[in-house]
Coordinates of C-alpha atoms and ligand atoms in Angstrom, one line a residue:
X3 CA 0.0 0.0 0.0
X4 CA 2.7 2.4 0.6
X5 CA 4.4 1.3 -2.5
X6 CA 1.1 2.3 -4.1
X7 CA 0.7 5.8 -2.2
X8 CA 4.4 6.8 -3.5
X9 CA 3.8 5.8 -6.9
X10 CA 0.9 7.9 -7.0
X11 CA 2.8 11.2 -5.8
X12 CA 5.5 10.4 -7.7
X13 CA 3.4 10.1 -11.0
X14 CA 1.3 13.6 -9.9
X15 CA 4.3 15.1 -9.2
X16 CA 5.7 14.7 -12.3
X17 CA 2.6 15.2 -14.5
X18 CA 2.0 18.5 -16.4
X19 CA -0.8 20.2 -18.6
X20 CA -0.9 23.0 -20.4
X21 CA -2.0 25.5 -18.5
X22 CA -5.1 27.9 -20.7
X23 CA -5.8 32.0 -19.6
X24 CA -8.7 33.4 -21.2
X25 CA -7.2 36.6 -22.5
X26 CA -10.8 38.1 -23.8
X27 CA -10.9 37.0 -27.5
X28 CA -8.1 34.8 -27.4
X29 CA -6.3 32.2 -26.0
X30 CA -2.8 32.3 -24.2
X31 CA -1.3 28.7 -23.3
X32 CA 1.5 28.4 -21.1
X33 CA 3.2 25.1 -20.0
X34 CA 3.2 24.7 -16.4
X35 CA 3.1 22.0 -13.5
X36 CA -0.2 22.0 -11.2
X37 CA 0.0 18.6 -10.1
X38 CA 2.3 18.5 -7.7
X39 CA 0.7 21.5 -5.8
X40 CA -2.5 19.6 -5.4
X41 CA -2.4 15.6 -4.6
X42 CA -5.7 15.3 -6.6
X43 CA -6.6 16.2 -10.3
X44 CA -8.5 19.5 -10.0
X45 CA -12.0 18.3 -10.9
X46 CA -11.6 16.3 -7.3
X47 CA -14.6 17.9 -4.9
X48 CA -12.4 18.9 -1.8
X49 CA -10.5 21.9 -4.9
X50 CA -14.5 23.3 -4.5
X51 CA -15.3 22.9 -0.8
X52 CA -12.4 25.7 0.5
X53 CA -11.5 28.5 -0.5
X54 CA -8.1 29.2 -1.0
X55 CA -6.1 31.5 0.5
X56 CA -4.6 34.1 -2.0
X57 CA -8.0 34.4 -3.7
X58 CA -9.1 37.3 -1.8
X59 CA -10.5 35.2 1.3
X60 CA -10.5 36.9 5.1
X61 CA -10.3 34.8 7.4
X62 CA -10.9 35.9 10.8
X63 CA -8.0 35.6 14.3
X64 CA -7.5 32.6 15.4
X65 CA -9.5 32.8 18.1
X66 CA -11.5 35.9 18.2
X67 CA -15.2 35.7 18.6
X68 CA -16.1 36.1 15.0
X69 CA -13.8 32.8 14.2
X70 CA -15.7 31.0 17.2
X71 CA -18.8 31.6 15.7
X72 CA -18.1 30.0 12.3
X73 CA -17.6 26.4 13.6
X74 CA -19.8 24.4 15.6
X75 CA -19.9 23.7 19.3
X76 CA -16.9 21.8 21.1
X77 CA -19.0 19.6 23.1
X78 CA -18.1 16.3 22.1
X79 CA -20.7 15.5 19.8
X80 CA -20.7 15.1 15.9
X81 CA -21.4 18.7 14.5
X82 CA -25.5 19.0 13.8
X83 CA -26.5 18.2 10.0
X84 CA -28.2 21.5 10.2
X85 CA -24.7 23.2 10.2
X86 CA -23.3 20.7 7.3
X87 CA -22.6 23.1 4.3
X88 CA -24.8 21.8 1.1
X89 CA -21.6 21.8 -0.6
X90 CA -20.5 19.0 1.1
X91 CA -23.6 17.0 1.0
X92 CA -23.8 17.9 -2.4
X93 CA -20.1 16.2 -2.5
X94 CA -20.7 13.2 -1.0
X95 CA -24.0 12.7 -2.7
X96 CA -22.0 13.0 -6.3
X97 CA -19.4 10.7 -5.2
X98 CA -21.8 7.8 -4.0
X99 CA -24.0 8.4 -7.6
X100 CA -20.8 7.8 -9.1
X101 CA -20.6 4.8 -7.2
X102 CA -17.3 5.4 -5.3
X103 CA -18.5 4.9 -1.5
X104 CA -19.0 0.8 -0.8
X105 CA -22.4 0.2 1.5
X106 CA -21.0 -0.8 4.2
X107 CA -23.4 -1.8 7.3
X108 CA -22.5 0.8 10.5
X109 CA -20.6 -0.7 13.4
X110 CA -22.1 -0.9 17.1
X111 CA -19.5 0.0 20.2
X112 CA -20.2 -2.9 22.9
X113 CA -19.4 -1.9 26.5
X114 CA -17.7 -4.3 28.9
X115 CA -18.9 -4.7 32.1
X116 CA -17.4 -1.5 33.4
X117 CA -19.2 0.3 30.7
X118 CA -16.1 1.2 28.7
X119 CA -16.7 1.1 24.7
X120 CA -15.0 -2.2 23.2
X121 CA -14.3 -3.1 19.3
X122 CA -17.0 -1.5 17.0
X123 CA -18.7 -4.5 15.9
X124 CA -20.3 -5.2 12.4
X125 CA -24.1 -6.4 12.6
X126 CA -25.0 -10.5 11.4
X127 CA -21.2 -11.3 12.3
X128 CA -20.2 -10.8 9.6
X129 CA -16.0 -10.8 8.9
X130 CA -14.4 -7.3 9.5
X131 CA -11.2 -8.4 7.8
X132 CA -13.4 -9.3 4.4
X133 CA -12.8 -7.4 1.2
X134 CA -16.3 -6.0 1.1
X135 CA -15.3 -3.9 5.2
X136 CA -11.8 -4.4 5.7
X137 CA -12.0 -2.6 8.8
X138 CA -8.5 -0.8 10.1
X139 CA -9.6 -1.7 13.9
X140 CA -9.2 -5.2 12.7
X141 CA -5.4 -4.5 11.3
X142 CA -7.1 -4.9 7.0
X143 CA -4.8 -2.1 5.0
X144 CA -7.0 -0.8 2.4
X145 CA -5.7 0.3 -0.5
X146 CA -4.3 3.9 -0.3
X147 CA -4.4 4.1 3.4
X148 CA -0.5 4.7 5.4
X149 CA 0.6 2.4 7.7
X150 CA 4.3 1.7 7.7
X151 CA 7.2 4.8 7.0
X152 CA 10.1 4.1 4.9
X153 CA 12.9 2.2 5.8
X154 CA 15.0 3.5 8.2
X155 CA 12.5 6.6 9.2
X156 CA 10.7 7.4 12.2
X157 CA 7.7 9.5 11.9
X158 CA 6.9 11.7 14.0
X159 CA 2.8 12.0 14.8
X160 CA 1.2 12.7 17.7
X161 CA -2.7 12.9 18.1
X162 CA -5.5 14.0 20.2
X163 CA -3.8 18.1 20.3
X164 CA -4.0 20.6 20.7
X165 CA -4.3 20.9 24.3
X166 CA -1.9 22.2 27.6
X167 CA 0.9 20.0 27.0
X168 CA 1.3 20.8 23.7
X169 CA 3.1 24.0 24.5
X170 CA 5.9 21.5 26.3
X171 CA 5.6 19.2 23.1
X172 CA 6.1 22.4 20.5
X173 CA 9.1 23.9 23.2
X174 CA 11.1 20.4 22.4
X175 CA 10.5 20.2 18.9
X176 CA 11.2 23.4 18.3
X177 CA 14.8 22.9 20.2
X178 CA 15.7 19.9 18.3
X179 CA 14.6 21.1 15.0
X180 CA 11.9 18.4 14.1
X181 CA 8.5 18.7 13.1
X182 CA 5.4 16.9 13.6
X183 CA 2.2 16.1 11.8
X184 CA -0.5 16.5 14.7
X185 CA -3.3 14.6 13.8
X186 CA -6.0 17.3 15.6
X187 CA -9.4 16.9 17.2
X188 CA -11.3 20.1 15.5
X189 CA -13.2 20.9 19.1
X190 CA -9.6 21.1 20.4
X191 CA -8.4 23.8 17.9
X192 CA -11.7 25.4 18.9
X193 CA -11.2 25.3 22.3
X194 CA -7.7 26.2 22.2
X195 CA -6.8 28.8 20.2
X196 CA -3.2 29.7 21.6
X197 CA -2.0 25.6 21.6
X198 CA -3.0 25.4 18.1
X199 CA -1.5 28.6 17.1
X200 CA 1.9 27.3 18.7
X201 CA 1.6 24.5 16.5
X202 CA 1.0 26.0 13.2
X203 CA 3.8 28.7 13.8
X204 CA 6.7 26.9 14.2
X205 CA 5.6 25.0 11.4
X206 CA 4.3 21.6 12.4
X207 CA 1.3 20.0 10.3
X208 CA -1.8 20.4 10.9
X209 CA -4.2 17.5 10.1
X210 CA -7.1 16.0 10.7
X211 CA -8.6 13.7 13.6
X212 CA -12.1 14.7 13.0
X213 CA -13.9 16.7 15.2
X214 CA -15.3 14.9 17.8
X215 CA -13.2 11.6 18.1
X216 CA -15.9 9.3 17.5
X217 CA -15.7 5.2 15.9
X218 CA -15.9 6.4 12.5
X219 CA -17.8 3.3 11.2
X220 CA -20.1 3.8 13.8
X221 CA -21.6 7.1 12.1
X222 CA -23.3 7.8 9.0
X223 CA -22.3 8.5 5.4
X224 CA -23.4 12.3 6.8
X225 CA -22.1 12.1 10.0
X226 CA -18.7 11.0 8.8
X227 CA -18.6 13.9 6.4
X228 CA -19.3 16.4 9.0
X229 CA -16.7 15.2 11.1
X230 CA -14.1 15.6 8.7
X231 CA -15.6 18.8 7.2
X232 CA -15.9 20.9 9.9
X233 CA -11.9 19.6 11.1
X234 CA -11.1 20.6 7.7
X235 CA -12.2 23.9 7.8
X236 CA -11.5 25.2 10.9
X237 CA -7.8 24.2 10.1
X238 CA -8.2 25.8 6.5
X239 CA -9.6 28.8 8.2
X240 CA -6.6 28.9 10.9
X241 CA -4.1 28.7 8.4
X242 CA -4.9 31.2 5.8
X243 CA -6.3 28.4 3.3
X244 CA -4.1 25.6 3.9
X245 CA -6.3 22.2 3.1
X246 CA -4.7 19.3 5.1
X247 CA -3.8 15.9 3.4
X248 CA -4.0 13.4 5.8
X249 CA -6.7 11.8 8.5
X250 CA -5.9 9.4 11.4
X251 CA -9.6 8.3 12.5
X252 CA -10.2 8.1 16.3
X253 CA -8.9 4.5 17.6
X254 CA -7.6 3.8 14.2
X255 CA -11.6 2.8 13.2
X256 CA -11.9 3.0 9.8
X257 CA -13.2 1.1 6.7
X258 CA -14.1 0.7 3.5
X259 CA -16.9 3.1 3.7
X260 CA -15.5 5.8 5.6
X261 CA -11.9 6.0 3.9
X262 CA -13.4 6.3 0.9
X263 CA -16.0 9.4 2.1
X264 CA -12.3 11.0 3.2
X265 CA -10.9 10.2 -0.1
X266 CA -13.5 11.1 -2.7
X267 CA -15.1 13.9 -0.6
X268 CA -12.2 15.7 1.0
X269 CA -8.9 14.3 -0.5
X270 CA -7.7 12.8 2.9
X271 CA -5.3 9.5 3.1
X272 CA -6.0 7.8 6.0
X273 CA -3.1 7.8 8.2
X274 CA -2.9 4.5 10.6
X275 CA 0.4 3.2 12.4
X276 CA 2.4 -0.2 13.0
X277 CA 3.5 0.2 16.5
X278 CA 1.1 1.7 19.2
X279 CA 2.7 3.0 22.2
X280 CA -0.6 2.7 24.4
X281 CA 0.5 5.8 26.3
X282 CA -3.0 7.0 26.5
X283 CA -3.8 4.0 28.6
X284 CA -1.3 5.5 31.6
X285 CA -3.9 7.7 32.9
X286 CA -6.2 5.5 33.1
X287 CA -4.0 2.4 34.6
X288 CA -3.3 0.5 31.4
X289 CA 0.1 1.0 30.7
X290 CA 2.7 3.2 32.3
X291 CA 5.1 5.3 31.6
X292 CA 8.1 2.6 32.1
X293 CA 6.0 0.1 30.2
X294 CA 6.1 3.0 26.9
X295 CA 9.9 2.8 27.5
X296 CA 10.4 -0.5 27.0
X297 CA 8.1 -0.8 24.0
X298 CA 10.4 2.1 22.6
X299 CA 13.1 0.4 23.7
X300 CA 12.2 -2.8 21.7
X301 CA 11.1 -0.9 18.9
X302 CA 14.2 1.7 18.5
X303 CA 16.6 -0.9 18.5
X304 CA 14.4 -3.8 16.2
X305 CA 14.1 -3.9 12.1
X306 CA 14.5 -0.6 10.2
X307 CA 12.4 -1.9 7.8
X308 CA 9.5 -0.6 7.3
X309 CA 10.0 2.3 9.0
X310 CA 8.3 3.3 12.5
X311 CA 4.9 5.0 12.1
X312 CA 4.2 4.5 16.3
X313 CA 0.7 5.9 17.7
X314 CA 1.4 8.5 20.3
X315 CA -0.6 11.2 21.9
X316 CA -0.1 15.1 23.3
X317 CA -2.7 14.0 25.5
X318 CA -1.3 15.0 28.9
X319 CA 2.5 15.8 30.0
X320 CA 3.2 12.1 30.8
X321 CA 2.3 11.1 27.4
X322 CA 4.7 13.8 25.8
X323 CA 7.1 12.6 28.2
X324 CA 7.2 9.3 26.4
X325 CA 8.4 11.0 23.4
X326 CA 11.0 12.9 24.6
X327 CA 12.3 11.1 26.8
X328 CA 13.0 8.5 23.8
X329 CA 14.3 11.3 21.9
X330 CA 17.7 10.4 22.3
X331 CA 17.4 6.7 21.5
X332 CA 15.9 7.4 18.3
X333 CA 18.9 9.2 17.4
X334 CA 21.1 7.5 19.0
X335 CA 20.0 4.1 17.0
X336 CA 20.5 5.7 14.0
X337 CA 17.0 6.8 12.7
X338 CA 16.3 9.4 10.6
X339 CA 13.2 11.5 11.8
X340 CA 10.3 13.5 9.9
X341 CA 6.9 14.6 10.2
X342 CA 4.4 11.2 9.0
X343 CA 2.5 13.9 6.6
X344 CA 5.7 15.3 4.9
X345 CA 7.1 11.6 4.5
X346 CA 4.9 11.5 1.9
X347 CA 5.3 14.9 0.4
X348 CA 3.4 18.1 1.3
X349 CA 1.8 18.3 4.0
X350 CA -1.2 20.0 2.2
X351 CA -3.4 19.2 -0.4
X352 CA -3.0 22.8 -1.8
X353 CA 0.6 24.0 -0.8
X354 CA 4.2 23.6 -1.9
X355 CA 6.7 24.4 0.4
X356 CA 5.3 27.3 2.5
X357 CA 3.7 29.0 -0.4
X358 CA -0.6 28.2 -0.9
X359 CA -1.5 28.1 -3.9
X360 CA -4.2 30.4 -5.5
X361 CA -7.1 29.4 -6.7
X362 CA -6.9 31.1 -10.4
X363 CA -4.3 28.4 -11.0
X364 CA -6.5 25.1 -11.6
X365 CA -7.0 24.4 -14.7
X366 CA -10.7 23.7 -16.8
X367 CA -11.8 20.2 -17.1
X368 CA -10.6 17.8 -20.3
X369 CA -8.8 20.8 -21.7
X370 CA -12.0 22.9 -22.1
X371 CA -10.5 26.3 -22.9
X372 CA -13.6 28.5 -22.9
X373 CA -13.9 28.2 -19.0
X374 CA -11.8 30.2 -17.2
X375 CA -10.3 28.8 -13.9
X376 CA -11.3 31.8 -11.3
X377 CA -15.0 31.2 -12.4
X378 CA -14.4 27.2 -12.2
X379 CA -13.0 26.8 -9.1
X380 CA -14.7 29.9 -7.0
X381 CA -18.2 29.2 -7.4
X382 CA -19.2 26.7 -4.7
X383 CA -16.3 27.8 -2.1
X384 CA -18.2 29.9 0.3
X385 CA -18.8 26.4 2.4
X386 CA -18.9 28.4 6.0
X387 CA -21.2 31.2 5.0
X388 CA -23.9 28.7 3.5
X389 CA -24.4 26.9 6.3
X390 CA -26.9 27.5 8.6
X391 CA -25.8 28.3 12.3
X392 CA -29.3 29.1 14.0
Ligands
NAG606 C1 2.9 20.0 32.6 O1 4.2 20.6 32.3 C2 4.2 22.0 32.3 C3 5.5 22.4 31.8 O2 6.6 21.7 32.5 C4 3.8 22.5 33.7 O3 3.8 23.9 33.7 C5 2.5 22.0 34.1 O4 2.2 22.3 35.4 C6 2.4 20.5 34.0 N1 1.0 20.0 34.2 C7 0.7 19.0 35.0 C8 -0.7 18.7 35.1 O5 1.6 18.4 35.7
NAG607 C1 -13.7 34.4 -16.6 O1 -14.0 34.8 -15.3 C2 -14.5 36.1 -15.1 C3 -14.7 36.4 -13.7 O2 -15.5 35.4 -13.1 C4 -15.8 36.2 -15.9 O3 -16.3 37.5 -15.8 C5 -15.5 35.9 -17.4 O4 -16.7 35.9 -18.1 C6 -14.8 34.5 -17.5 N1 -14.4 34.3 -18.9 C7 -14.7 33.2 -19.6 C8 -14.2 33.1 -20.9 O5 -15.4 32.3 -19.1
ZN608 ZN1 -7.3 10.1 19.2

């Protein structure tokens, strides 16, 4: 599967089209590369669903009172359907006509006896690992999805942010010059402004780990699409139009159904990992903070190959802890270290390097030359101010 994810960058980023202006009676062709600023050809949905920054969008402070009351409430529950932009539905709703999101039946979370949620669980038993669910909670790769790093590379993720210990998290990064992908609940960038601000300034990746931290195959084609959306945007918003790339769902629960909603809908590879450090089970007994070492230990000093994609969390300062405090091993065992999203090229859907693109830079569809590509890809962008926040 990661074979297949590189090949794909490598062929977009290598794959140019003329590029057509509309100069009022005639045409003006230039030859120049688009593909490897966007991961996605540019009739994919998720170029229409954001507006791009450069295109004359404001986007309010991080923060202030205006930006709070764009996004939906932080209360841990899947934003309202009411709020979902039509865009979006719209989206989702061409993408399943066109036959690209497999029926898949929704999961159930059991509770053990202590009433803590257990395995999502299919309905009529059937197989979780089968072609027609291949369910990431039950370890089935599907195709496209990121599981293993290169050879030789540790990279670095952490999930659940932003929150307090971030700030400690960003302070070390920032000192030994690494960067992170933080896979992001959207309710935490809501809630805090200043940890997620941190983040984004000293240049660590921001993507996406919906917005609510629910089992993903739990919740409806809908529900699954406003959890990603509203993550989406409020980082897009944050950023100054900066679309993230990559997903990690909530527990690693994903499937057929729902990788293919972040796929076709929103551009997102789902992002999973080979080594789980169980460090958010320390606060709640599970695991401790010795036990994390020795799992590193094992891990740090095992095969380079494939490279270490390990599940870790900026959940409290003990879980942080378990990163740094490895720090040194990593290095010292000869690991080369990067960010999981820029392993695999930008971390953006819509930048290269630090630069995000413009909008009037996406080209018409199969070489149509009478449709200019401001009008094509600015129509259906205003996703926040559609929807409906009453
Ligand atoms: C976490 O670490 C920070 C920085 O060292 C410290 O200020 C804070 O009090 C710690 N929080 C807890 C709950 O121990
Ligand atoms: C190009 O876009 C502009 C601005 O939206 C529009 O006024 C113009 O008619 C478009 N030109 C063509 C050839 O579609
Ligand atoms: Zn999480």
């Amino acid at each position: 599967m990661f074979q297949h994810t590189l090949f794909c960058f490598a062929l977009i980023s290598v794959f140019t089209q003329p590029f057509v202006v509309a100069h009022g009676s005639h045409n003006h062709k230039a030859h120049r590369r688009y593909f490897q600023d966007w991961a996605h050809p540019q009739d994919h949905s998720v170029n229409k669903l954001f507006k791009r920054g450069g295109d004359g969008a404001q986007y309010p402070d991080v923060g202030s009172a205006e930006w709070l009351s764009k996004y939906p409430p932080a209360n841990g529950q899947t934003p309202d359907k009411g709020l979902t932009p039509k865009e979006w539905i719209d989206a989702l709703n061409a993408a399943d006509g066109a036959g690209k999101i497999p029926k898949v039946d929704l999961t159930t979370i059991p509770k053990d006896k202590d009433g803590n949620p257990m395995a999502p669980a299919y309905p009529n038993n059937q197989d979780p690992t089968g072609p027609g669910i291949c369910s990431s909670t039950y370890q089935c790769r599907g195709a496209g999805d990121i599981w293993d790093g290169p050879d030789g590379v540790f990279g670095v993720s952490f999930d659940d942010g932003p929150l307090t210990p971030t700030s400690t998290l960003v302070d070390f990064l920032k000192q030994n010059n690494e960067i992170a992908t933080h896979f992001m609940i959207g309710g935490n960038i809501r809630n805090n402004p200043q940890q997620f601000l941190e983040v984004f300034n000293y240049g660590g990746d921001c993507a996406v780990h919906t917005w609510s931290h629910p089992y993903m195959t739990s919740l409806s084609n809908e529900d699954v699409v406003a959890e990603l959306g509203w993550t989406m945007q409020i980082i897009h918003d944050s950023t100054g139009g900066k679309v993230p790339k990559m997903w990690r769902p909530p527990t690693g629960d994903s499937d057929i159904r729902v990788r293919a909603i972040a796929k076709e809908v929103f551009g997102l590879t789902t992002v999973i990992w080979n080594q789980d450090s169980q460090d958010w089970r320390i606060s709640q007994g599970g695991q401790t903070l010795d036990g994390v070492n020795a799992d590193m230990d094992k891990w740090l000093t095992g095969s380079k190959s494939p490279g270490l994609i390990i599940l870790e969390h900026e959940l409290t300062n003990i879980t942080v802890q378990g990163f740094m405090g490895n720090y040194p091993k990593i290095k010292s065992n000869g690991w080369n270290t990067k960010s999981v999203a820029q392993l695999f090229g930008d971390a953006y859907q819509n930048t290269k390097g630090d630069q995000v693109t413009s909008a009037n830079v996406y080209l018409p569809q199969n070489g149509d030359t009478s449709t200019n590509t401001t009008t094509s890809t600015s129509s259906s962008v205003s996703s926040t101010t559609t929807a409906s926040r009453t």
